[in-house]
Amino acid sequence: MVDFRLTETDKAGLARTRAEALVCRKYARYHDENEGDFPPGELPEAAEFYKNQPEVPAPGPEDSSMVVMAALHAAGQNWGDYSVRMRKATDGGLGNAALAAAGTPEQVEKWRTMVLSMAITEPGCGSDPSRVQTTAELDGDEWVINGEKIFVTTGIRAEGVVIWATIDKSAGRAGIKSFLVEKGTPGFDVPHKEKKLGIRADDTAAYVFTDCRIPRENLLGLDESIPKASSGGFRGVMKTFNMTRPMTAAFGLGIADASLDFTREHLEEAGVKIDYGTIDANEPAAAAKFKQLEALYEASMLTTLRACWLAGEGQPNNMESSVCKAHAGSAVRRITQGCIEILGPMGISREHLIEKWMRDCRITDIYEGTGEIQRLIIARGLFEYTRADLN
Amino acid sequence: MISFKLTEEQEMVRDAMREFAEQAITPIARDCDEASSIPADYIDTTWELGLVSAQIPEEFGGAGERSAITTAIVLEELGAGDAALAIAAMAPSAFVNAIIDQGTDAQKAQYLPAFCGDKFHTASLAAIEPHAMADPANPRAVAEEKEDRFVLSGRKSFVLFGDRASEFLVLARNGSEVDAFIVPRDAEGLTISEPELNMGMKGLTTNTLDLERVEVPAANRLGGDQGCDVRRILDASRVALAAIMTGMSRQVLEFCIPYAKERVAFDEPISKKQSIAFRMSDMHIDTEGMRWLTWKAASQVEQGLDATKAASFARSYAAEKTMWIADNGVQILGGHGFIREYPVEMWFRAARTISVLEGTVSA
């Protein structure tokens, strides 16, 4: 049955996330202005907070699926702040997802306790990873890695990395393989943390590999062959995007939601009433515009929840995860920028968080595949085209 | 529990309606628009599907299978055939649903059975007024209480099937409240105009009602002495419009896909050009968004929750995006989008028409 109601258990979990987010928000400005000072693994309030929080019951079959709730919790956390957490989860980075998806049982066993970042992007290639220039050359029983990686999420905190490198440049995408490299390996340097427009408290690093030697068994999945069909090697990575794309959409939407709440509060304070039953011609332009942004948020959130719901049902969601990512990517830009337009000069003041939210959520339409990449994927789906047909 | 799962029955209804739209609606849509009328046998055939009586409780002769989600699915499918013909198929729905939701027992017993017969029978909501910035929730039409009667004055436009509706549910200001009044078509002081001449959805007959001190018994106030909540009537109507617009948007996209794949420019199909491909991706993205907004609002109507906000989101988002999608449908077809040999210009007119009903963009 089609239903959009949250159960009591769903609500209890989200209420806790909201309470956590409110505390995290207090630290948001500090870590934005002090980019080098990462948020701690645990806030000083944590012990007291969890002591006083009511127990959240374990979800049952009547409750929303774990995937749907994961998106709602992610949005709820981001409503507080993109990076600050009451207690940082001990889960890994994107590299851990790749390990789980493509590692051999021995590799999973050996590396799973480490936080693994994922290094794909290079100064000369982003959306088109087939242009990866980092090389891995076999020398005896070792791979020798050379190249430069940027925008590596959790790059500082990570204890190891899954890196994309080509073992045969002439083979294009087919020559690209993933390798596991531990921090501290000679030739693996972390020269700097990136300086960014937004999500400044987030750990984003650059990596440099200079004749970095790793054991032959560190090739993720251990498959050294170069497949003839060019898409085979990519499939594992692309599949993880079906989950990470709805989540990044949810991150951005949480920030957009915070912006809408802030704007609503200040519109009301200014005496603007928002009436959902009347027509926009009869109310101030600010109220009409605000409702339009709210509807856009809601459409985007529902599209994201649909992609998650499909995953929870075990149904394919390749197209839907691109749809929600593309939708949210544009929506959060319009919403946060539109809220500032409604608020006027107060919107750009660093006394408030909304200018930060506008900067923070700008990444939504860029990482995990830009809006343009998502639209290519969607169009290929609509036209029943391959990558070669439309690029 | 958040779920997008249709019941098996809803899936069957969706498939059956999709087939019906392809066979019975799409082939006649252009002719209806050109002739400004809908053939009687279409009206009769759709009536036999029992789409309206399905919603009426069994005690009044219906099937008692009312579900706002199912209705939204039906309207999307019919709307993907043609908006005007979709509305015609469900013509008395707004009236019938208002009576089921908010009518007194006597009103239900008096009006509902007529919609469960074999022959087409209709009654219409009179909510829209012909002046600028008309807001259905704040009508200019007024009702004055006079002993055991109400005296109605005002003007209503875009009243569906004014030429044949047996009753009209007229929204009017009653003191500080807004109420709905059941006005029979032969009421004294009621003048029904000739069919209106509209830009889009021309197949539909709509009329203007002039009410000059029309007297109705107090018992004709919807909900009796208690009156009614007009917003609930408008919520349901907005969800219905959003559902139809979802179908319309899908229809434009589904038409453009094969066209773009066949139309060659500069040695390749235009579908292989990003400027076209990206635009069509956006058409799909927006259509998805409006469908889920519609479902959410419909589920709130179905569950008896306050659906005003959700219905407003669904209608306003659908209105804005459907117009954009239809506009881009014309653009993708280029010159072919402008000539009446192709259906896209008809959908463009229909989109502009349906998207101003019940409020402009962000209502």
XYZ file of N, CA and C in Angstrom, chain B residues 156-254:
297
model
N -19.794 32.045 -11.927
C -18.815 30.945 -11.917
C -18.475 30.574 -13.352
N -17.199 30.293 -13.580
C -16.816 29.921 -14.937
C -16.106 28.572 -14.939
N -15.809 28.115 -16.137
C -15.162 26.820 -16.345
C -15.896 25.707 -15.581
N -17.224 25.781 -15.639
C -18.042 24.751 -14.982
C -18.232 23.622 -15.990
N -17.742 22.463 -15.592
C -17.709 21.312 -16.490
C -19.121 20.830 -16.833
N -19.353 20.566 -18.127
C -20.637 20.039 -18.600
C -21.817 20.817 -18.033
N -21.702 22.138 -18.061
C -22.826 22.973 -17.630
C -24.060 22.693 -18.465
N -23.839 22.201 -19.680
C -24.987 21.933 -20.557
C -25.801 20.725 -20.124
N -25.194 19.848 -19.316
C -25.956 18.640 -18.970
C -25.885 18.238 -17.494
N -25.149 18.960 -16.702
C -25.060 18.600 -15.275
C -26.422 18.794 -14.613
N -26.764 17.867 -13.743
C -28.065 17.978 -13.079
C -28.011 18.960 -11.910
N -26.858 19.022 -11.245
C -26.705 19.954 -10.122
C -25.322 20.601 -10.201
N -25.210 21.723 -9.500
C -23.916 22.391 -9.368
C -23.616 22.582 -7.887
N -22.368 22.334 -7.543
C -21.943 22.587 -6.164
C -21.220 23.937 -6.189
N -21.925 24.963 -5.720
C -21.444 26.335 -5.871
C -20.742 26.797 -4.591
N -19.499 27.218 -4.735
C -18.777 27.751 -3.580
C -19.127 29.229 -3.429
N -19.521 29.623 -2.226
C -19.916 31.016 -2.010
C -19.605 31.433 -0.584
N -19.354 32.718 -0.452
C -19.074 33.263 0.883
C -20.379 33.349 1.665
N -20.349 32.801 2.877
C -21.534 32.785 3.736
C -21.120 33.456 5.032
N -21.327 34.771 5.106
C -20.833 35.504 6.269
C -19.322 35.460 6.279
N -18.750 35.011 7.395
C -17.288 34.966 7.461
C -16.732 33.641 6.937
N -17.627 32.702 6.631
C -17.190 31.386 6.158
C -17.357 31.270 4.648
N -16.773 30.205 4.105
C -17.082 29.846 2.727
C -17.777 28.495 2.768
N -18.882 28.388 2.074
C -19.636 27.144 2.060
C -19.883 26.685 0.634
N -20.434 25.481 0.535
C -20.779 24.923 -0.770
C -22.286 24.652 -0.784
N -22.928 25.013 -1.890
C -24.384 24.878 -1.975
C -24.761 24.080 -3.216
N -25.687 23.162 -3.015
C -26.144 22.335 -4.135
C -27.262 23.094 -4.854
N -27.007 23.422 -6.125
C -27.977 24.202 -6.897
C -28.447 23.365 -8.089
N -29.741 23.041 -8.143
C -30.226 22.277 -9.304
C -30.193 23.130 -10.569
N -30.038 22.493 -11.714
C -29.830 23.247 -12.942
C -31.039 24.090 -13.333
N -32.243 23.674 -12.841
C -33.430 24.439 -13.220
C -33.802 25.492 -12.172
N -32.888 25.794 -11.264
C -33.199 26.783 -10.226
C -33.496 28.144 -10.859
N -34.452 28.824 -10.273
C -34.823 30.132 -10.796
C -33.698 31.133 -10.523
N -33.381 31.924 -11.520
C -32.317 32.918 -11.362
C -30.960 32.406 -11.826
N -30.882 31.105 -12.171
C -29.619 30.532 -12.657
C -29.611 30.562 -14.192
N -28.612 31.223 -14.748
C -28.469 31.234 -16.204
C -27.188 30.488 -16.567
N -27.327 29.524 -17.455
C -26.178 28.744 -17.906
C -25.816 29.240 -19.302
N -24.563 29.649 -19.470
C -24.166 30.252 -20.746
C -24.036 29.202 -21.837
N -23.851 29.676 -23.056
C -23.438 28.819 -24.151
C -22.046 28.277 -23.782
N -21.611 27.196 -24.435
C -20.270 26.686 -24.119
C -19.206 27.777 -24.250
N -18.275 27.784 -23.298
C -17.191 28.763 -23.321
C -16.224 28.421 -24.443
N -15.534 29.424 -24.921
C -14.519 29.199 -25.958
C -13.150 29.289 -25.287
N -12.519 28.151 -25.090
C -11.235 28.123 -24.381
C -10.092 27.796 -25.327
N -8.890 28.121 -24.884
C -7.705 27.892 -25.701
C -7.340 26.414 -25.790
N -7.437 25.728 -24.652
C -7.018 24.337 -24.633
C -8.097 23.432 -24.072
N -7.865 22.149 -24.151
C -8.822 21.125 -23.728
C -10.203 21.463 -24.314
N -10.170 21.771 -25.617
C -11.366 22.303 -26.254
C -12.504 21.296 -26.345
N -12.172 20.021 -26.290
C -13.216 19.008 -26.363
C -14.199 19.110 -25.203
N -13.717 19.573 -24.097
C -14.567 19.663 -22.907
C -15.557 20.796 -23.059
N -16.805 20.508 -22.743
C -17.781 21.584 -22.692
C -17.724 22.216 -21.309
N -17.456 23.510 -21.273
C -17.524 24.224 -19.990
C -18.420 25.435 -20.187
N -19.059 25.850 -19.106
C -20.020 26.941 -19.199
C -19.831 27.914 -18.050
N -20.373 29.092 -18.240
C -20.387 30.089 -17.174
C -21.780 30.081 -16.532
N -21.796 30.140 -15.218
C -23.077 30.205 -14.499
C -23.259 31.620 -13.965
N -24.418 32.179 -14.234
C -24.776 33.450 -13.605
C -25.844 33.172 -12.568
N -25.542 33.502 -11.343
C -26.532 33.279 -10.276
C -27.064 34.638 -9.830
N -28.333 34.857 -10.120
C -28.947 36.120 -9.707
C -30.006 35.828 -8.674
N -29.651 36.023 -7.438
C -30.542 35.746 -6.303
C -31.227 34.383 -6.465
N -30.398 33.379 -6.608
C -30.912 32.003 -6.722
C -31.212 31.480 -5.317
N -32.429 31.048 -5.093
C -32.806 30.569 -3.758
C -32.751 29.051 -3.693
N -32.060 28.552 -2.672
C -32.064 27.097 -2.435
C -32.442 26.852 -0.972
N -33.067 25.697 -0.694
C -33.418 25.396 0.704
C -32.165 25.297 1.569
N -32.280 25.584 2.850
C -31.142 25.490 3.781
C -30.522 24.095 3.723
N -31.357 23.087 3.445
C -30.865 21.708 3.395
C -29.895 21.484 2.240
N -29.813 22.456 1.314
C -28.886 22.301 0.191
C -27.475 22.773 0.517
N -27.281 23.278 1.723
C -25.918 23.622 2.102
C -25.174 22.317 2.385
N -24.034 22.120 1.745
C -23.283 20.883 1.929
C -22.921 20.729 3.410
N -23.257 19.559 3.948
C -22.993 19.333 5.373
C -24.117 19.834 6.274
N -25.200 20.366 5.658
C -26.340 20.829 6.448
C -25.975 21.992 7.342
N -26.502 21.987 8.571
C -26.297 23.116 9.492
C -24.813 23.322 9.819
N -24.066 22.224 9.756
C -22.640 22.311 10.104
C -21.805 22.983 9.031
N -22.335 22.981 7.830
C -21.549 23.500 6.717
C -20.425 22.527 6.375
N -19.468 22.996 5.598
C -18.411 22.081 5.181
C -17.067 22.798 5.216
N -16.023 22.020 4.995
C -14.681 22.592 4.881
C -14.340 22.626 3.383
N -14.437 23.804 2.815
C -14.245 23.946 1.371
C -12.848 23.505 0.945
N -11.895 23.678 1.844
C -10.519 23.292 1.478
C -10.414 21.812 1.148
N -11.214 21.000 1.829
C -11.147 19.555 1.528
C -11.605 19.281 0.100
N -12.611 20.027 -0.350
C -13.086 19.850 -1.730
C -11.965 20.253 -2.691
N -11.328 21.373 -2.386
C -10.280 21.873 -3.283
C -9.033 20.990 -3.228
N -8.736 20.452 -2.051
C -7.584 19.542 -1.942
C -7.743 18.372 -2.902
N -8.917 17.738 -2.847
C -9.156 16.566 -3.689
C -9.058 16.957 -5.155
N -9.587 18.126 -5.474
C -9.573 18.586 -6.853
C -8.140 18.878 -7.319
N -7.328 19.425 -6.432
C -5.938 19.723 -6.795
C -5.125 18.447 -7.014
N -5.409 17.446 -6.194
C -4.706 16.169 -6.381
C -5.082 15.581 -7.735
N -6.363 15.673 -8.075
C -6.824 15.141 -9.365
C -6.128 15.865 -10.516
N -6.045 17.188 -10.427
C -5.377 17.951 -11.483
C -3.908 17.554 -11.592
N -3.249 17.390 -10.446
C -1.832 17.017 -10.446
C -1.643 15.647 -11.094
N -2.568 14.738 -10.834
C -2.472 13.393 -11.414
C -2.605 13.458 -12.933
N -3.558 14.258 -13.398
C -3.741 14.390 -14.850
C -2.495 15.026 -15.477
N -1.957 16.042 -14.804
C -0.773 16.721 -15.345
C 0.429 15.775 -15.393
N 0.515 14.856 -14.435
C 1.592 13.855 -14.471
C 1.468 13.018 -15.740
N 0.234 12.616 -16.041
C -0.006 11.848 -17.265
C 0.344 12.658 -18.504
N -0.070 13.934 -18.500
C 0.212 14.793 -19.655
C 1.715 14.928 -19.880
N 2.447 15.092 -18.804
C 3.895 15.275 -18.915
C 4.549 14.021 -19.475
N 4.098 12.887 -18.973
C 4.636 11.608 -19.437
C 4.361 11.431 -20.927
N 3.146 11.828 -21.308
C 2.734 11.695 -22.699
C 3.640 12.513 -23.629
N 3.959 13.723 -23.226
C 4.820 14.568 -24.051
C 6.186 13.900 -24.216
N 6.733 13.441 -23.097
C 8.054 12.807 -23.140
C 8.022 11.545 -23.994
N 6.990 10.711 -23.779
C 6.914 9.450 -24.522
C 6.758 9.688 -26.027
